[in-house]
Coordinates of C-alpha atoms and ligand atoms in Angstrom, one line a residue:
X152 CA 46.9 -28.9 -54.8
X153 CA 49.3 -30.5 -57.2
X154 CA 49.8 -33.6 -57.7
X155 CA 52.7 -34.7 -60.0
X156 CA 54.0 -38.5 -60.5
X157 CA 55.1 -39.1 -63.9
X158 CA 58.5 -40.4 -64.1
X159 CA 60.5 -40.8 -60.7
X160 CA 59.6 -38.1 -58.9
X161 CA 56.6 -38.2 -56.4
X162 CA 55.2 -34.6 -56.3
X163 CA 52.6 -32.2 -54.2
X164 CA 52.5 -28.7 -53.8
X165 CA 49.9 -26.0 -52.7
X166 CA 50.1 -22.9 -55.1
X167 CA 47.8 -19.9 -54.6
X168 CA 46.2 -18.1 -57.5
X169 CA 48.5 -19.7 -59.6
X170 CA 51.2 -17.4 -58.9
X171 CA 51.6 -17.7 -55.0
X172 CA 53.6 -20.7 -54.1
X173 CA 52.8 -22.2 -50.5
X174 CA 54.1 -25.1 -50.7
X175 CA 56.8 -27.5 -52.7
X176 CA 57.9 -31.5 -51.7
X177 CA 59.3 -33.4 -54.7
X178 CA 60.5 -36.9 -53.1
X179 CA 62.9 -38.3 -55.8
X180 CA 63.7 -42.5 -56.0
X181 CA 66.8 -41.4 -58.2
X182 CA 68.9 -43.1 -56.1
X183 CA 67.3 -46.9 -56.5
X184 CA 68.2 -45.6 -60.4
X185 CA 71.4 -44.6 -60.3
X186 CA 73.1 -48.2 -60.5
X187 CA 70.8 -48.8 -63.3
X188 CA 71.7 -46.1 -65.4
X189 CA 68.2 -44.7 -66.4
X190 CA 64.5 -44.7 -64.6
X191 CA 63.6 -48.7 -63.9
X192 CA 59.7 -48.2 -64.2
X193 CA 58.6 -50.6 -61.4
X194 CA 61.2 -49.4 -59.1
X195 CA 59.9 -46.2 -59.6
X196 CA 55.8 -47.4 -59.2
X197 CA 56.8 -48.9 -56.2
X198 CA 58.2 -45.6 -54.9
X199 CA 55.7 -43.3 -55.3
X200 CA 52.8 -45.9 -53.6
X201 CA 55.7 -45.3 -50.5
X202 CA 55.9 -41.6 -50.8
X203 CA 52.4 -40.2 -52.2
X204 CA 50.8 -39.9 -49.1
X205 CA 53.1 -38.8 -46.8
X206 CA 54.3 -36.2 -49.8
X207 CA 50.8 -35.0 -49.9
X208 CA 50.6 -34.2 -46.5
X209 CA 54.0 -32.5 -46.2
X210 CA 52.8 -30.6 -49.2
X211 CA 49.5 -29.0 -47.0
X212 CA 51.5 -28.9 -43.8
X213 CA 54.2 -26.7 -45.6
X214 CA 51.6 -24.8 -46.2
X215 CA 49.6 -24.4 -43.2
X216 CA 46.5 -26.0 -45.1
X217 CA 44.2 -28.0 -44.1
X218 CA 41.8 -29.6 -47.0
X219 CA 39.3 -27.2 -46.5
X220 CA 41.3 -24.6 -47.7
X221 CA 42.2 -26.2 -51.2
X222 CA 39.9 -24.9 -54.1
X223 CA 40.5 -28.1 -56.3
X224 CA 43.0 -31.1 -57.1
X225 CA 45.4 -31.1 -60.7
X226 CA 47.0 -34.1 -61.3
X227 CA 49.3 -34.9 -64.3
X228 CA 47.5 -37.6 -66.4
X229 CA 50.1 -38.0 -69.1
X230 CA 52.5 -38.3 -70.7
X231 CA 54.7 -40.4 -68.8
X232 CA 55.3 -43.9 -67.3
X233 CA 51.9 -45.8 -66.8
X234 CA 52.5 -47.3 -63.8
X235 CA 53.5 -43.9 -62.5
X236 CA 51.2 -41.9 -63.7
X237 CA 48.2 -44.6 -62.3
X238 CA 49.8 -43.4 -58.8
X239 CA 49.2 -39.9 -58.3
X240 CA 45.8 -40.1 -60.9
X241 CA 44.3 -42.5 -58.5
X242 CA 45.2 -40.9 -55.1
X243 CA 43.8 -37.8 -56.6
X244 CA 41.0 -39.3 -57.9
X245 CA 40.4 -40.8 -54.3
X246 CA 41.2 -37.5 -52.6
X247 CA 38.9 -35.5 -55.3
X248 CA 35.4 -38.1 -54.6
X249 CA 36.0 -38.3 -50.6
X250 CA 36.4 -34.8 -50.4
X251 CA 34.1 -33.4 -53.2
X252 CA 36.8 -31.2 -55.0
X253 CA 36.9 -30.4 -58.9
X254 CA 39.7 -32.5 -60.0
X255 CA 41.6 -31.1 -63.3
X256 CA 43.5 -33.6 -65.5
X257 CA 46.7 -31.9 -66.4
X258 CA 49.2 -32.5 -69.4
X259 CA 52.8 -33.0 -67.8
X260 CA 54.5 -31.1 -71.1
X261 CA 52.0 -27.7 -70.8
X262 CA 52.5 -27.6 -67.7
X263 CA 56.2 -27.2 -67.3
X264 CA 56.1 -23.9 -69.3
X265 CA 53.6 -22.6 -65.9
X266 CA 56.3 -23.1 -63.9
X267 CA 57.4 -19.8 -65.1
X268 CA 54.3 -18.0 -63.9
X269 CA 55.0 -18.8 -59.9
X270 CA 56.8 -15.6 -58.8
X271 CA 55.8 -15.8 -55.2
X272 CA 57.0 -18.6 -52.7
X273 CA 56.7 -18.7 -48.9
X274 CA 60.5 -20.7 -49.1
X275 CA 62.7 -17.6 -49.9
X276 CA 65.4 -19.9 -51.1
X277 CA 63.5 -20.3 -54.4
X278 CA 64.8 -17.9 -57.1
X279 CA 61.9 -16.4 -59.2
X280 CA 60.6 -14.4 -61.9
X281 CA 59.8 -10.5 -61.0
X282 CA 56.4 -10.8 -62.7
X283 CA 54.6 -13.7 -64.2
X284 CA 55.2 -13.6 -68.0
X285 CA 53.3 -11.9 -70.5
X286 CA 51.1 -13.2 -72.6
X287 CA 51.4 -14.4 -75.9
X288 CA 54.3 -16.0 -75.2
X289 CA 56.8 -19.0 -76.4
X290 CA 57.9 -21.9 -74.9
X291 CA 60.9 -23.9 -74.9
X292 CA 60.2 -26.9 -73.1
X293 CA 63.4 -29.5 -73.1
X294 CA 63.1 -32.2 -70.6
X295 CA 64.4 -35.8 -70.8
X296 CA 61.4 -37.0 -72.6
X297 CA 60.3 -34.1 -74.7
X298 CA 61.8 -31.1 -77.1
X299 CA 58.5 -28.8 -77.7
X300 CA 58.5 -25.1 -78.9
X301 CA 55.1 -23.8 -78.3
X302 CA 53.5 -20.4 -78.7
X303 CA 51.0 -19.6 -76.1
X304 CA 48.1 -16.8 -77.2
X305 CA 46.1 -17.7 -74.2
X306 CA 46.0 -20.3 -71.3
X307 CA 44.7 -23.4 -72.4
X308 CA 45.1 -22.2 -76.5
X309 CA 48.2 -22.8 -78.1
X310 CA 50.1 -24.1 -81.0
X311 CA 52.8 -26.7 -81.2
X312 CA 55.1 -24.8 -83.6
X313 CA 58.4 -27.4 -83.5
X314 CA 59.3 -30.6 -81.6
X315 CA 62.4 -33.0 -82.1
X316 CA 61.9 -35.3 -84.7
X317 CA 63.7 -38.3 -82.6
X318 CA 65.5 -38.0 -79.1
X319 CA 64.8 -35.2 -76.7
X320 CA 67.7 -33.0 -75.9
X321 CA 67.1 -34.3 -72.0
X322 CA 67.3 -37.8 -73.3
X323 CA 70.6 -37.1 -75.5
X324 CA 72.5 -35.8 -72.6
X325 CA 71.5 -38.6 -70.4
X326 CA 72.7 -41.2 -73.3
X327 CA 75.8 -39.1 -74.1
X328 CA 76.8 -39.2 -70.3
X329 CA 76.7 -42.9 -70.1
X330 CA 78.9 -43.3 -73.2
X331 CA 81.3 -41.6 -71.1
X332 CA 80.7 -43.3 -67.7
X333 CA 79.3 -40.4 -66.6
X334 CA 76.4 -40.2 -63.5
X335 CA 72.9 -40.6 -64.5
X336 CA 70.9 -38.1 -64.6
X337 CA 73.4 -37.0 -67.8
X338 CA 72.2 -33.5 -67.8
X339 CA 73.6 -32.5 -64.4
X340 CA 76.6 -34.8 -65.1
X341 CA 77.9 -33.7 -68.4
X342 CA 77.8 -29.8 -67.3
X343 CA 80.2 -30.3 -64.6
X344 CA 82.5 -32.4 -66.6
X345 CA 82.2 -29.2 -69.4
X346 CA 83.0 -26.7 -67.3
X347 CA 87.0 -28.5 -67.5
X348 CA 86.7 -29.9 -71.1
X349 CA 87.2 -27.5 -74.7
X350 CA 84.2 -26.8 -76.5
X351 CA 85.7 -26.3 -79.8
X352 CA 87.7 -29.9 -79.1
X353 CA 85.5 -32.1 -81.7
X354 CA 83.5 -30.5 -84.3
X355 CA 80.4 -32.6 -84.3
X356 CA 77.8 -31.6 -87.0
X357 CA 74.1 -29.6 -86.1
X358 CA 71.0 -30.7 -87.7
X359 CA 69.5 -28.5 -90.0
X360 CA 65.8 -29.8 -90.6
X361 CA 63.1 -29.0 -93.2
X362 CA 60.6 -27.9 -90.4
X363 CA 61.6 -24.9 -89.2
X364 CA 61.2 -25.2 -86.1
X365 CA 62.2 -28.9 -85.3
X366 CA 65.0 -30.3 -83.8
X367 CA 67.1 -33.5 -84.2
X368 CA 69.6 -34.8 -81.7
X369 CA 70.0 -38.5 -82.7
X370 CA 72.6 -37.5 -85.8
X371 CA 75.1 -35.8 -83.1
X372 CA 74.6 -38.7 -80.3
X373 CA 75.9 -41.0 -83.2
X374 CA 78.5 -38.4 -84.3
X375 CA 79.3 -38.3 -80.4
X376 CA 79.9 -41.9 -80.3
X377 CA 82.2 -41.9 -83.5
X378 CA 84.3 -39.6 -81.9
X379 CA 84.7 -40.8 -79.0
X380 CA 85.7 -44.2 -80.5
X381 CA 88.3 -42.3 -82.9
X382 CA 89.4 -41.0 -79.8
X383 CA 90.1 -44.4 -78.2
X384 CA 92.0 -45.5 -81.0
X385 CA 89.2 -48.1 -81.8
X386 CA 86.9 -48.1 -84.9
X387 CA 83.2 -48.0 -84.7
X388 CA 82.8 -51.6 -84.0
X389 CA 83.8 -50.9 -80.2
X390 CA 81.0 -51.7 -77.8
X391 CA 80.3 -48.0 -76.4
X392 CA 79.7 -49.8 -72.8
X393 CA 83.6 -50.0 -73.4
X394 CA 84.7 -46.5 -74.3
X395 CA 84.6 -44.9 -70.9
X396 CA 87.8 -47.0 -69.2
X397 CA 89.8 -46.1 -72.9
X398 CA 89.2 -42.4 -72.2
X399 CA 90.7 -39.9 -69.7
X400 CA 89.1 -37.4 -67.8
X401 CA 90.3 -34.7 -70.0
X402 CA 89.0 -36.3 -73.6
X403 CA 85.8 -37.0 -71.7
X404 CA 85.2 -33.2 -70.6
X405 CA 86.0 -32.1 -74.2
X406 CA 83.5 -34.8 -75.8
X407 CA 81.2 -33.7 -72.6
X408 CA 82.0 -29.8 -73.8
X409 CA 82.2 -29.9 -77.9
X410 CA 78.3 -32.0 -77.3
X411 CA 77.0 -29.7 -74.8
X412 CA 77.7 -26.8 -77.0
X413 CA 76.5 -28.6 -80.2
X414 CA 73.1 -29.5 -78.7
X415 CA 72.4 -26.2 -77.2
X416 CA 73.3 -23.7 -80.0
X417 CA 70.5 -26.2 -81.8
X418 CA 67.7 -25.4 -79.5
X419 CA 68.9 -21.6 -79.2
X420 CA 69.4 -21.5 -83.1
X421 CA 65.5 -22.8 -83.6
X422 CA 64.8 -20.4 -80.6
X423 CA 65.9 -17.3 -81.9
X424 CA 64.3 -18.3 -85.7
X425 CA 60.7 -18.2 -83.7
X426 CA 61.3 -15.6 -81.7
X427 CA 61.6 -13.1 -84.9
X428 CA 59.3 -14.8 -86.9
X429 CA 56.9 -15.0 -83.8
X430 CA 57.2 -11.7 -82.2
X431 CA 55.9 -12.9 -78.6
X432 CA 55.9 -10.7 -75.5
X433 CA 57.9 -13.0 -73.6
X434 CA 60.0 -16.0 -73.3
X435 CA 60.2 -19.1 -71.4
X436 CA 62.3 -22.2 -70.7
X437 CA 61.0 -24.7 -69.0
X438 CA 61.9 -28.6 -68.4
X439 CA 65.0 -30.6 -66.6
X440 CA 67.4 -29.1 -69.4
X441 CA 66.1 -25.5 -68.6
X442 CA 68.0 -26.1 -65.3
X443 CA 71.7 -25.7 -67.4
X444 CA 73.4 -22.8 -66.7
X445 CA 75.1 -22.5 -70.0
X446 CA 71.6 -22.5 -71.6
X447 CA 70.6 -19.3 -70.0
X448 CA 73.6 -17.6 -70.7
X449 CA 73.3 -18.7 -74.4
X450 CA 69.6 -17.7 -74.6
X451 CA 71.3 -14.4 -72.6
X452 CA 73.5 -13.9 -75.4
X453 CA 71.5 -14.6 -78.8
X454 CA 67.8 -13.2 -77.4
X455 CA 67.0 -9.5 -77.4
X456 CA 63.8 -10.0 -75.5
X457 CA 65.5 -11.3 -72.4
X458 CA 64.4 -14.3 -70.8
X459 CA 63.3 -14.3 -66.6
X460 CA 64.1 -17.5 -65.7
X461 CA 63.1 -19.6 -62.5
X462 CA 64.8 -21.7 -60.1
X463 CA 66.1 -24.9 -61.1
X464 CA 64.1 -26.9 -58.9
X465 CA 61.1 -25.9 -60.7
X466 CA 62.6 -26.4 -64.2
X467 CA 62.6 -30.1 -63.3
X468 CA 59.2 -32.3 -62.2
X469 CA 57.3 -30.6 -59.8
X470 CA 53.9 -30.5 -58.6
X471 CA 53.6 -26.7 -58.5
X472 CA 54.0 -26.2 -62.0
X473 CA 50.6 -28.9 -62.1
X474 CA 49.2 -26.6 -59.7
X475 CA 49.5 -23.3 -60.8
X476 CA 48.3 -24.8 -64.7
X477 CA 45.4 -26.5 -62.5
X478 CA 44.4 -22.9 -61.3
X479 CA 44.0 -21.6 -65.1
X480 CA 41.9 -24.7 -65.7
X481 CA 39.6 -24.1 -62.8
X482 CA 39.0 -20.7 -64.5
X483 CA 38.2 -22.2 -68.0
X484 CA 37.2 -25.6 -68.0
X485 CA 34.7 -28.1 -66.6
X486 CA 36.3 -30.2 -64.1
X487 CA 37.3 -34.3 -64.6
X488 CA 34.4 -36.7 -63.5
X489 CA 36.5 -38.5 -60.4
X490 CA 35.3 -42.0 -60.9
X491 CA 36.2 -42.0 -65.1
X492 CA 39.0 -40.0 -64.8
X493 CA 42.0 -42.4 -66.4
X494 CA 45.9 -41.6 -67.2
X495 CA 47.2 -41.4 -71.0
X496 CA 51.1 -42.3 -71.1
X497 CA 51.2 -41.2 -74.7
X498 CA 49.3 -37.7 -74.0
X499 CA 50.3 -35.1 -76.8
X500 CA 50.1 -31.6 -76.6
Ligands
KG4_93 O1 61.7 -32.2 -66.7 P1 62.5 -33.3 -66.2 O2 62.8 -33.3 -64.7 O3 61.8 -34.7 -66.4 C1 61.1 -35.0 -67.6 O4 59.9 -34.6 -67.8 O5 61.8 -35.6 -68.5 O6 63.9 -33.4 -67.0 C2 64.9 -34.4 -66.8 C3 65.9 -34.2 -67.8 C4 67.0 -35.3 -67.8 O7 67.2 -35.8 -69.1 C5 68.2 -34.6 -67.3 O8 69.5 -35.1 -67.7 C6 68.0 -33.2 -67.8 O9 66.6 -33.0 -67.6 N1 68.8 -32.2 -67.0 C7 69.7 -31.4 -67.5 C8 70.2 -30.6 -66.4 N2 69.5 -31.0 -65.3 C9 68.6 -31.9 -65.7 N3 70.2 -31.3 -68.8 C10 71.2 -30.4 -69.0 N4 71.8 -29.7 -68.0 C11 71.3 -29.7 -66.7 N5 71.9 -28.9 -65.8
ZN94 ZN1 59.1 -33.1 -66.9

């Protein structure tokens, strides 16, 4: 079982052998968001003491479980939003000393690059990878609070080889889209309005760093702004809450395109750098961003090794990919004691 509450989602799922999926409910409080333009943290608390039980059981009635069929309980203990996070680490905790399971603590970051190793699902709407991938491996993980390259030699030994140095790209979309009035989440929002808008509309610079494998995405969310307020007609002193009603649809799909293009040919650029330098057996994407369609066809384009991707609903929060990690943990590591067991917001990889 999987427990998974970070940010807004509240998340369980029963995964067998890390690989077989039985099981997948993600309850979302998106919606109390939406008119706020980003995650409100309380509202989101709140949510998940609604949902966590009754998401919990949906998760073992999905899966024709009972409790005495689950091996052990992973919960994500950070990083993430504290009141969130105290959620699921509590009711897992609970669940893990009433029921005498081994309870594994699991790092929300790792954990969304074993999203890539479910290849079975009793749902057979879920689109998934043939095989699960081969190991050593490297990891793109670009969600809206993290841009990590990571090169996996083993489960539960890896190396942090490149992060962003400021926003992740996740969080860059989501602050780009509300420049331009767009729906929050960003990532979702500025794709469709790409899909009518010219790439090559704005040139907008890419950041080229000193660590090789790092990324930057603060410089083109300014250079984003700029643009947009040259667009206008207005100089930079204009209040960006007041660009979106001085722009039509068409200048805000070619901002929304020229960005989206910008910020992915970074990650794919840093990408293809580690992938030659790195030599891995196999490559994965995982995180919110992972879920953009022009991504993969970039990473299609620029990567010889060929990337399997999964479905999109398991490239955002989930609480199979805590699960199937959980199930390499229970192989390796000592369980957490239930009664110490505490979250860690700021968790690192
Ligand atoms: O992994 P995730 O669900 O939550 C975090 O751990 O942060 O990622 C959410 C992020 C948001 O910033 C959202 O705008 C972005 O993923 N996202 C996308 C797409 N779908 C979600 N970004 C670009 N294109 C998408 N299609
Ligand atoms: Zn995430």
């Amino acid at each position: 079982m999987g427990i998974e509450t970070s940010c807004d989602e509240t998340a369980a799922a029963v995964v067998e052998g890390g690989q077989h999926m039985l099981s997948n409910v993600v309850a979302s409080s998106l919606d109390l968001h939406t008119a706020y333009g980003g995650v409100v943290p309380e509202i989101a608390a709140r949510s998940h003491v609604e949902a966590i039980i009754p998401v919990i059981k949906q998760a073992l009635d999905l899966a024709s479980c009972s409790w005495s069929d689950i091996d052990a309980i992973s919960v994500t203990e950070g990083p993430g939003l504290a009141g969130s996070l105290l959620i699921g680490v509590v009711t897992a905790k609970s669940l893990a000393a009433t029921l005498n399971k081994p309870l594994y603590a699991i790092n929300h970051v790792e954990a969304h690059i074993y999203a890539n190793f479910i290849t079975l699902a009793n749902d057979k709407s879920y689109r998934l990878p043939a095989k699960p991938p081969s190991l050593p491996l490297l990891a793109l993980i670009v969600s809206g609070g993290h841009s990590h390259l990571v090169y996996l030699k083993d489960h539960g030994d890896y190396q942090v080889i490149g992060r962003t140095l400021d926003d992740a790209v996740g969080e860059a979309f989501d602050k780009v889209a509300k420049m331009l009035g767009l729906p929050y989440p960003g990532g979702p929002s500025i794709a469709k309005a790409a899909e009518n808008g010219n790439q090559d509309a704005y040139i907008l610079p890419k950041a080229h760093l000193a660590g090789k494998y790092d990324f930057s995405f603060s410089g083109l969310k300014t250079a984003v702004l700029r643009t947009a307020q040259r667009v206008a007609g207005k100089d930079f002193t204009l209040p960006s809450h007041l660009l979106p009603e001085l722009l039509t649809d068409q200048q805000k799909a070619d901002i929304a395109a020229s960005f989206q293009s910008v910020a992915l040919e970074t990650l794919v650029d840093v990408l293809e750098k580690a992938v030659q330098d790195y030599r891995p057996t196999s490559v994965v994407i995982g995180g919110g961003v992972a879920a953009n369609q022009s991504l993969r066809q970039l990473v299609k384009k620029r990567l010889k090794t060929g990337v399997d991707y999964t479905d999109v609903r398991l490239c955002t929060d989930n609480g199979a990919m805590i699960a199937a990690l959980g199930y390499y943990k229970l192989q390796k590591t000592t369980p957490s004691d239930p009664y110490s067991l505490d979250i860690d917001p700021s968790l690192s990889m």
